[in-house]
PDB file of C-alpha atoms in Angstrom:
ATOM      1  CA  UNK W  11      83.805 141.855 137.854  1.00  0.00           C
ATOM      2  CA  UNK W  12      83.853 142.769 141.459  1.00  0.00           C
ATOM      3  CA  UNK W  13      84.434 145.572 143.382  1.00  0.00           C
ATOM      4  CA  UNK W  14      84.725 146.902 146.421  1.00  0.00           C
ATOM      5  CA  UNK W  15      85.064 150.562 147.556  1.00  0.00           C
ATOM      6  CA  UNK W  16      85.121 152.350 150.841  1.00  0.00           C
ATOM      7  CA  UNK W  17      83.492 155.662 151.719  1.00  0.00           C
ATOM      8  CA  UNK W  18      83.166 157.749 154.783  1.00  0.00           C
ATOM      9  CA  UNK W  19      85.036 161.153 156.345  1.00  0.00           C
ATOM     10  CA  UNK W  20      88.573 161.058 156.035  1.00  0.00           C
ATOM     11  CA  UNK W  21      89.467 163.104 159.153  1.00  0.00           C
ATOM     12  CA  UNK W  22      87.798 162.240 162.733  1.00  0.00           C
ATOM     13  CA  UNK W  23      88.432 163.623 166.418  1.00  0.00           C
ATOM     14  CA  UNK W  24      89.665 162.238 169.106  1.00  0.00           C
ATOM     15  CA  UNK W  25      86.669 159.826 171.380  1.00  0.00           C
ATOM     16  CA  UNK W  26      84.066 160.315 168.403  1.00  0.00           C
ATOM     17  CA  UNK W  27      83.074 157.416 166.240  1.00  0.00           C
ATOM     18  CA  UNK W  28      84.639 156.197 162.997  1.00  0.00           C
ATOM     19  CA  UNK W  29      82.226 155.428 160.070  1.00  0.00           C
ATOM     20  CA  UNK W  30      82.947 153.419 157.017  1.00  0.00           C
ATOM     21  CA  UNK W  31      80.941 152.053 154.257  1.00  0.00           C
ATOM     22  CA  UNK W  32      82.040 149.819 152.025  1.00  0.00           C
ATOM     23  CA  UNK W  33      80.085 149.608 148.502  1.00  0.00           C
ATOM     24  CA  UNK W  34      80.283 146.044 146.764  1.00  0.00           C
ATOM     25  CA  UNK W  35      79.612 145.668 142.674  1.00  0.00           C
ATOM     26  CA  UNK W  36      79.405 143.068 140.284  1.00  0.00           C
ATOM     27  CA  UNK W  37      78.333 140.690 142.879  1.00  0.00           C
ATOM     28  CA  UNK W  38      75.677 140.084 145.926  1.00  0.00           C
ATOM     29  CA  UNK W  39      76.374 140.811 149.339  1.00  0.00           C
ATOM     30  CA  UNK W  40      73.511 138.564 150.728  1.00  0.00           C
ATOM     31  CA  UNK W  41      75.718 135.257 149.215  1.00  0.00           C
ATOM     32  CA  UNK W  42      76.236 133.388 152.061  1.00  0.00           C
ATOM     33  CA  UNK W  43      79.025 131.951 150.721  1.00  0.00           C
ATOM     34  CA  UNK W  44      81.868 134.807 151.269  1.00  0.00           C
ATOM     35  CA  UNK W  45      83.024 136.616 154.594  1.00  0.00           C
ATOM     36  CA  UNK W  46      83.344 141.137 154.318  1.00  0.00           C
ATOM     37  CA  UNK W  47      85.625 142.650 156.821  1.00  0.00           C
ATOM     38  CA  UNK W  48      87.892 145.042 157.163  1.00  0.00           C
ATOM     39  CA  UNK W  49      91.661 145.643 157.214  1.00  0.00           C
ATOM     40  CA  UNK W  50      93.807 148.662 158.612  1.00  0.00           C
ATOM     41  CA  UNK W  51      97.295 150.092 157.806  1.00  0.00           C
ATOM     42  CA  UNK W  52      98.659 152.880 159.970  1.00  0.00           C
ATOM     43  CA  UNK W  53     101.155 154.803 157.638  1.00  0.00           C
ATOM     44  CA  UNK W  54     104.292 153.201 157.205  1.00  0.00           C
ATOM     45  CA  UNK W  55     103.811 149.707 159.109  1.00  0.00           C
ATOM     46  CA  UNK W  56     101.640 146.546 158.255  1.00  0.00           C
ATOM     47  CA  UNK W  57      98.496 145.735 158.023  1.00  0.00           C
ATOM     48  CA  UNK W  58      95.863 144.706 160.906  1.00  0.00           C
ATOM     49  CA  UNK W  59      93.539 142.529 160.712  1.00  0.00           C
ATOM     50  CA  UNK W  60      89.457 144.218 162.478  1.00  0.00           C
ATOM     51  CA  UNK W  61      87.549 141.631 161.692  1.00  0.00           C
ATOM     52  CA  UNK W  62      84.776 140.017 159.673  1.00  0.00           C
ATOM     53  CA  UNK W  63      80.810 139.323 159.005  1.00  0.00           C
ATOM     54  CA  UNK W  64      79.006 137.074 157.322  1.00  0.00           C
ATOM     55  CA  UNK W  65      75.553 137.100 156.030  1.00  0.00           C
ATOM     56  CA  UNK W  66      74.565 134.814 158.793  1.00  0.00           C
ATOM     57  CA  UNK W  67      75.632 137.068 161.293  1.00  0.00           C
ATOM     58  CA  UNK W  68      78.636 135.250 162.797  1.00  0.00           C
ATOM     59  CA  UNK W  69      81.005 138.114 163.440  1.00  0.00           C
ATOM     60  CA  UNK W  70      84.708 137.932 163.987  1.00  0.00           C
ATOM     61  CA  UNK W  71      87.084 140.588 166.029  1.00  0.00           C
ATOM     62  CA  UNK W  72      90.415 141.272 166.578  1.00  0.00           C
ATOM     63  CA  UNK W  73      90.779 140.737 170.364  1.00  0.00           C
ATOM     64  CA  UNK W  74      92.153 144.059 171.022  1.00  0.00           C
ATOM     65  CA  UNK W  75      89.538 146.015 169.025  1.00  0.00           C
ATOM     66  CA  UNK W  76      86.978 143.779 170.176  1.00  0.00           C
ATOM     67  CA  UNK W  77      85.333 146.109 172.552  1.00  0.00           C
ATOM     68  CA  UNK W  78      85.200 149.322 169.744  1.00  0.00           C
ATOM     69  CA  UNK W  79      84.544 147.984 166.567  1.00  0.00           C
ATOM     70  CA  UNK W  80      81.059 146.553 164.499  1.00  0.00           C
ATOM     71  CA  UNK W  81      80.445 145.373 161.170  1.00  0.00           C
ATOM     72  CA  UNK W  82      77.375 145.220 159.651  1.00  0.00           C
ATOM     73  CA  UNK W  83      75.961 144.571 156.430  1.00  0.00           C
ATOM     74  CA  UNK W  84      73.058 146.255 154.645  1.00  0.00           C
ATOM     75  CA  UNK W  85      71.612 144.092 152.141  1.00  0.00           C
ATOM     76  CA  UNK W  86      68.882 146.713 150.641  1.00  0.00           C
ATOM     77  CA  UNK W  87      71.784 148.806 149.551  1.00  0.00           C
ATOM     78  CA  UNK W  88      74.768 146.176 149.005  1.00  0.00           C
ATOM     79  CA  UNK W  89      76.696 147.645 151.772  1.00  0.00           C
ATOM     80  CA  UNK W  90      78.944 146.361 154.643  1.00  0.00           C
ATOM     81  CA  UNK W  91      79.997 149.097 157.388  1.00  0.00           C
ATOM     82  CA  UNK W  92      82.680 149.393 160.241  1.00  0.00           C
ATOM     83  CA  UNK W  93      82.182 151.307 163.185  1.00  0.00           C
ATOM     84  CA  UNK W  94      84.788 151.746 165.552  1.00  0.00           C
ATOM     85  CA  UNK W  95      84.344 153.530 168.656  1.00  0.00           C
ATOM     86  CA  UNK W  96      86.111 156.348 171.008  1.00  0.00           C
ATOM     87  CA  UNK W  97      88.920 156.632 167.983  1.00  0.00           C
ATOM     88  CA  UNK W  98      92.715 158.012 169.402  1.00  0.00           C
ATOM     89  CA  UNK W  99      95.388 159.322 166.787  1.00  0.00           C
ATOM     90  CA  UNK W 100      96.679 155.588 166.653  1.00  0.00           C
ATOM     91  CA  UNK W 101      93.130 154.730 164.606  1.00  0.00           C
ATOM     92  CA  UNK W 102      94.812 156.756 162.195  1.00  0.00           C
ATOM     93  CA  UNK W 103      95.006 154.664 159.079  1.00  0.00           C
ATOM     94  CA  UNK W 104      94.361 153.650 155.752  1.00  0.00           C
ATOM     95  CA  UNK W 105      91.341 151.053 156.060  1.00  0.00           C
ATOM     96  CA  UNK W 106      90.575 148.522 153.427  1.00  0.00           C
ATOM     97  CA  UNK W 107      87.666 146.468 153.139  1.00  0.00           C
ATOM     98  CA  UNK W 108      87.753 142.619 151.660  1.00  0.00           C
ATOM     99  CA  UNK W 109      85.745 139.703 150.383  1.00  0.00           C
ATOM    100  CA  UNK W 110      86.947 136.264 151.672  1.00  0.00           C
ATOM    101  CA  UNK W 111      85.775 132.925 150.824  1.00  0.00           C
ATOM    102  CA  UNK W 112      86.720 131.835 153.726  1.00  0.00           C
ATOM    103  CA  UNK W 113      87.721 133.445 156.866  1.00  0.00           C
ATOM    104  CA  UNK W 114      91.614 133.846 156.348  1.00  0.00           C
ATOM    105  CA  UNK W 115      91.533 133.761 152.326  1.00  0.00           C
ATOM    106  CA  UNK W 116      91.457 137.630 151.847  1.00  0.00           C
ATOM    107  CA  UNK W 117      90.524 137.331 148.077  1.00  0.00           C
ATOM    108  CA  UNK W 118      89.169 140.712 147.129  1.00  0.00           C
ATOM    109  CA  UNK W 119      90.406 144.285 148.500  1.00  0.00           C
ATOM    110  CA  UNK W 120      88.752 147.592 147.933  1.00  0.00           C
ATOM    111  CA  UNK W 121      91.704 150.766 147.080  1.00  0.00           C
ATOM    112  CA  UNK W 122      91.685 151.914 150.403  1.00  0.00           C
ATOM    113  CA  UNK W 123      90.462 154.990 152.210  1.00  0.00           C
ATOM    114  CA  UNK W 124      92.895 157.023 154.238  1.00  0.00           C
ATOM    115  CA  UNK W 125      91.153 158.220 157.915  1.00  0.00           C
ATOM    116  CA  UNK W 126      93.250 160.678 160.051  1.00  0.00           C
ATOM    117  CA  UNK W 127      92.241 161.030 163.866  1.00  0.00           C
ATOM    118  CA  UNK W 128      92.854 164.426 165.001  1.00  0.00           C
ATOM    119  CA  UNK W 129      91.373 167.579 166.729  1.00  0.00           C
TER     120      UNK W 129
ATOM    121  CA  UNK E  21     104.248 143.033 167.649  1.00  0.00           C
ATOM    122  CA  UNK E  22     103.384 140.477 164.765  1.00  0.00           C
ATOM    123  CA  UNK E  23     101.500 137.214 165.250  1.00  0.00           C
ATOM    124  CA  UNK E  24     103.711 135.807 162.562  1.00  0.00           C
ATOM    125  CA  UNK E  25     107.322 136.369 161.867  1.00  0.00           C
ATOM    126  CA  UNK E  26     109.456 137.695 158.407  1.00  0.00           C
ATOM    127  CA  UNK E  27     112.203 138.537 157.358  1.00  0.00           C
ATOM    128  CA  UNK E  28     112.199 142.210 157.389  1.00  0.00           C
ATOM    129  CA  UNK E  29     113.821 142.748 154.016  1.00  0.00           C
ATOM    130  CA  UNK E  30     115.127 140.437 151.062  1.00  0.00           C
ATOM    131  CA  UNK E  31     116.541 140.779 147.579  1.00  0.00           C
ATOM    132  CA  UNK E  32     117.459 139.117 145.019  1.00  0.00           C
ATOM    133  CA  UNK E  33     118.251 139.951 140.536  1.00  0.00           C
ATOM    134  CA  UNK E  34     116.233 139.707 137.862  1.00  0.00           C
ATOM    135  CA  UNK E  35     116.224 135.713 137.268  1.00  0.00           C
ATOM    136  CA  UNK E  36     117.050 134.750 140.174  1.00  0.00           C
ATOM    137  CA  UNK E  37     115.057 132.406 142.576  1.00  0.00           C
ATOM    138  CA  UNK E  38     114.189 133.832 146.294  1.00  0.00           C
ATOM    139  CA  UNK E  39     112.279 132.398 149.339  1.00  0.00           C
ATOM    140  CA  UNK E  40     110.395 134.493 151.834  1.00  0.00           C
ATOM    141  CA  UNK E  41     109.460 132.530 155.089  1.00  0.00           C
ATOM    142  CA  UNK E  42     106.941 133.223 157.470  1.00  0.00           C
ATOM    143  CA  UNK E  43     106.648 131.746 160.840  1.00  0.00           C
ATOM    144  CA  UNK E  44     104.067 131.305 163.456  1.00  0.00           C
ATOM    145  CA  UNK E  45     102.867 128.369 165.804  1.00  0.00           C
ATOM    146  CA  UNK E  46     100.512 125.512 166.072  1.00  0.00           C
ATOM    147  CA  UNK E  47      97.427 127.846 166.603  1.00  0.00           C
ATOM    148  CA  UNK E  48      97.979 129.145 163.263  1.00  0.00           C
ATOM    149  CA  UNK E  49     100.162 128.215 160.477  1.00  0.00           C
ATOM    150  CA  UNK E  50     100.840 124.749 162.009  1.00  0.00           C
ATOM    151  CA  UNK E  51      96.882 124.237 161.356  1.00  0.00           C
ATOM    152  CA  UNK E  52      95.982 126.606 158.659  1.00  0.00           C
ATOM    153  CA  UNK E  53      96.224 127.416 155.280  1.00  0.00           C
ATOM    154  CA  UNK E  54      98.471 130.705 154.824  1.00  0.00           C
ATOM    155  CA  UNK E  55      97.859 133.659 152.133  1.00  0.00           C
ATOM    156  CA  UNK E  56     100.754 135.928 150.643  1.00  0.00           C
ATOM    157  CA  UNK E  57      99.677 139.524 149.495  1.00  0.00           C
ATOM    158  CA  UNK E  58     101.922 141.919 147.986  1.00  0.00           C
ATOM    159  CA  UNK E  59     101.554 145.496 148.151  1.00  0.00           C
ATOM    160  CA  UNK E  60     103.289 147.409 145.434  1.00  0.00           C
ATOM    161  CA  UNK E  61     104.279 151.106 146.695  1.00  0.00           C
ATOM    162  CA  UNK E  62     101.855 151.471 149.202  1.00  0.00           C
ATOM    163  CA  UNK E  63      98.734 150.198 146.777  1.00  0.00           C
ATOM    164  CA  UNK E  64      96.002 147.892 147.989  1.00  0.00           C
ATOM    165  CA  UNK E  65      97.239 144.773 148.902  1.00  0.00           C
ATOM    166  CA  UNK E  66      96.895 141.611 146.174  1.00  0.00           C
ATOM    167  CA  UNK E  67      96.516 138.146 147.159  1.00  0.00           C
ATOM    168  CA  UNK E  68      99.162 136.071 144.913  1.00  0.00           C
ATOM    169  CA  UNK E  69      99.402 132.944 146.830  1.00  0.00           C
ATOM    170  CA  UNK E  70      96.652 131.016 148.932  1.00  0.00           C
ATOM    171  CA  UNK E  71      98.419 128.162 150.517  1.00  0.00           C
ATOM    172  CA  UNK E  72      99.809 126.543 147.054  1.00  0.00           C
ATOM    173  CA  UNK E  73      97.016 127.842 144.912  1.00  0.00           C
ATOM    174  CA  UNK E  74      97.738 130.449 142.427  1.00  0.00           C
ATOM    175  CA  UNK E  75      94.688 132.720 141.832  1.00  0.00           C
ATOM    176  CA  UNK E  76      93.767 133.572 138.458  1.00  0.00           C
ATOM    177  CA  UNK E  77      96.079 135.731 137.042  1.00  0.00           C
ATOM    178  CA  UNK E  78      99.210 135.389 139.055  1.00  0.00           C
ATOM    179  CA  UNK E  79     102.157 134.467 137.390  1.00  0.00           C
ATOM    180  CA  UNK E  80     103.213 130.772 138.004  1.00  0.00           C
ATOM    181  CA  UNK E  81     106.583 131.834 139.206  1.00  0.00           C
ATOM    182  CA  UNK E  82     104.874 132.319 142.542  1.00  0.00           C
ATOM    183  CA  UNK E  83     104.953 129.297 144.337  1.00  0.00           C
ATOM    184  CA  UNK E  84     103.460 128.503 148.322  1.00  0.00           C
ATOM    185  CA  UNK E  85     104.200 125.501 150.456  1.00  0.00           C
ATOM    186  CA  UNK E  86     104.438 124.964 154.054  1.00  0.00           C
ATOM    187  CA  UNK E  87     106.542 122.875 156.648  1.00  0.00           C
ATOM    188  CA  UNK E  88     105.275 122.813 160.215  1.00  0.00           C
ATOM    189  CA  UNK E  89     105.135 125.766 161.840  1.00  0.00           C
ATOM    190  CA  UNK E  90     106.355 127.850 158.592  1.00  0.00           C
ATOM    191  CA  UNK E  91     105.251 128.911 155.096  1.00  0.00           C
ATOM    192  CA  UNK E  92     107.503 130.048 152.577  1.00  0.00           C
ATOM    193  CA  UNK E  93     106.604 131.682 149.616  1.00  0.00           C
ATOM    194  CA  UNK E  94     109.265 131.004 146.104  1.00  0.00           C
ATOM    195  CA  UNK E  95     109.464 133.350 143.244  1.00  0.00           C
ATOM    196  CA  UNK E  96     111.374 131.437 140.392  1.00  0.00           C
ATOM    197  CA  UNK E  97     112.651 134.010 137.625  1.00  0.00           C
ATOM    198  CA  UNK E  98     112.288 137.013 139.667  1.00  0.00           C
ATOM    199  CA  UNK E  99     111.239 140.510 137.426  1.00  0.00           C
ATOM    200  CA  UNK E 100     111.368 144.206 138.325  1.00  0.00           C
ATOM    201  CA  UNK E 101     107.673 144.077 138.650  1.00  0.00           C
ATOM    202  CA  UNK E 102     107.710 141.635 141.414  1.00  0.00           C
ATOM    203  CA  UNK E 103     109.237 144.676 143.945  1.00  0.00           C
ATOM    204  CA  UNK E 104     107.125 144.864 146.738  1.00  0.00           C
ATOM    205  CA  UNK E 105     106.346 144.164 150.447  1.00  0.00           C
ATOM    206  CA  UNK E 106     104.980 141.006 150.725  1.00  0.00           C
ATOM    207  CA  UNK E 107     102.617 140.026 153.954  1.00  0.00           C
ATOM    208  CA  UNK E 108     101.634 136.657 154.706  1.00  0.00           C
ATOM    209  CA  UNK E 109      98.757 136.121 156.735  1.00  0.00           C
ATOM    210  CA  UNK E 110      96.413 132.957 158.490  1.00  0.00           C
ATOM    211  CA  UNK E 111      93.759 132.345 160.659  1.00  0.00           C
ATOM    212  CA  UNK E 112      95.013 131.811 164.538  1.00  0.00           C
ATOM    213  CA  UNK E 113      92.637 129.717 166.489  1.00  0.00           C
ATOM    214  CA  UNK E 114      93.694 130.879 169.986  1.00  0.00           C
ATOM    215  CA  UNK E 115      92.801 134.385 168.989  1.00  0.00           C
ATOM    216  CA  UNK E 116      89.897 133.848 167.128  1.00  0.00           C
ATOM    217  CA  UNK E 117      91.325 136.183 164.155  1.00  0.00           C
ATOM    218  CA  UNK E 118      93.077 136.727 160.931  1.00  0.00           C
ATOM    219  CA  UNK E 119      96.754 137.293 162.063  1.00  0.00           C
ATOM    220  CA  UNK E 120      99.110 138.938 159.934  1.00  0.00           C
ATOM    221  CA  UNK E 121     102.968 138.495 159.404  1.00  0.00           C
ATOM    222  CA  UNK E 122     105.262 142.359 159.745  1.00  0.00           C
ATOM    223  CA  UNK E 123     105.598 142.049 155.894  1.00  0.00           C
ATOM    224  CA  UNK E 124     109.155 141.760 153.830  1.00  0.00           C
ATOM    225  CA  UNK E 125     109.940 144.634 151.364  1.00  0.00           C
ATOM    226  CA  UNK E 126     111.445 142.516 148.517  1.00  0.00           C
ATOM    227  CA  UNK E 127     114.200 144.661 146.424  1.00  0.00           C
ATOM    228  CA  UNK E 128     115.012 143.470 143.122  1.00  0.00           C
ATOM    229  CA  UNK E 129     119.155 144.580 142.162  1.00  0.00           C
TER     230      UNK E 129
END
């Protein structure tokens, strides 16, 4: 059965770097068959979509987090990571990560990981 | 602001049928397939709808379709356990992204 669960510091400052790993079981991450992004939700709205990877290569952003963010995956360890850049309190947010078979069909979530931005 | 539009709130009684729409443009929902995921107090979201495929597991009360420009997702016989916010969500070709609707918080009386 797969799974999916995110990792990383749950409280960052202001302008540093956000780092989240994102540990997939019960399946490969090298299929070239799925798409592994990653999903936001500030507390108390909806969610936001940051974008995707595939095993290819062929990333996907959301225009206006284009600039800050990277996904990458590490097949020796079964991983997929997000980076996102020069973080502000409004990165605050509870970040999933997700398997898709294709790029819209979010199929697969992880439980979510809650990362505050503050000083 | 949302890429795609819905109803903020809706509810309906145990039994009942309700409809939640979602509405977008030709970039998106007027060209791709939409996905509902519900989100049951704050929990990680749960695809139950993938244009009008049910994934394994979900109930086949749920039911997708799509006219146009907007998707609508039916839940025939609603039950207490189908409370939740609902988000529906597509691909948007102009944007190059997933695009996600505002979500509707479903109350059931």
């Amino acid at each position: 059965q797969l799974q999916l669960q995110e990792s990383g510091p749950g409280l960052v400052k202001p302008s540093e770097t956000l780092s989240l790993t994102c540990t997939v079981s019960g399946g490969s991450i090298s299929s070239n068959s799925y798409y592994w992004g990653w999903i936001r939700q500030p507390p108390g709205k909806g969610l936001e979509w940051i974008g995707s990877t595939d095993y290819s290569g062929s990333s996907y952003y959301y225009p206006s987090l284009k600039s800050r963010a990277t996904i990458s995956i590490d097949t020796s360890k079964n991983q997929f990571s997000l980076r996102l850049n020069s973080v502000t309190a409004t990165d605050t947010a509870v970040y999933y990560c997700a398997r898709s078979p294709s790029r819209q069909e979010l199929k697969n979530w992880g439980q979510g990981t809650l990362v505050t931005v503050s000083s | 602001q949302s890429a795609l539009t819905q109803e903020a709130s809706v509810s309906g009684t145990v039994g009942q049928k309700v409809t939640l729409s979602c509405t977008g443009n030709s970039n998106n929902i007027g060209t791709y397939v939409v996905g509902w995921y519900q989100q049951i107090s704050h929990g990680a979201p749960k695809i139950v709808m993938f244009g009008n495929s049910l994934p394994s597991g979900i109930p086949d009360r749920f039911s997708g379709s799509k006219s146009g420009t907007t998707a609508s997702l039916t839940i025939s016989g609603l039950q207490p356990e189908d409370e939740a916010e609902y988000f529906c969500s597509t691909w948007d070709s102009s944007l190059r992204a997933v695009v996600f609707g505002g979500g509707t918080k479903l109350t059931v009386l």
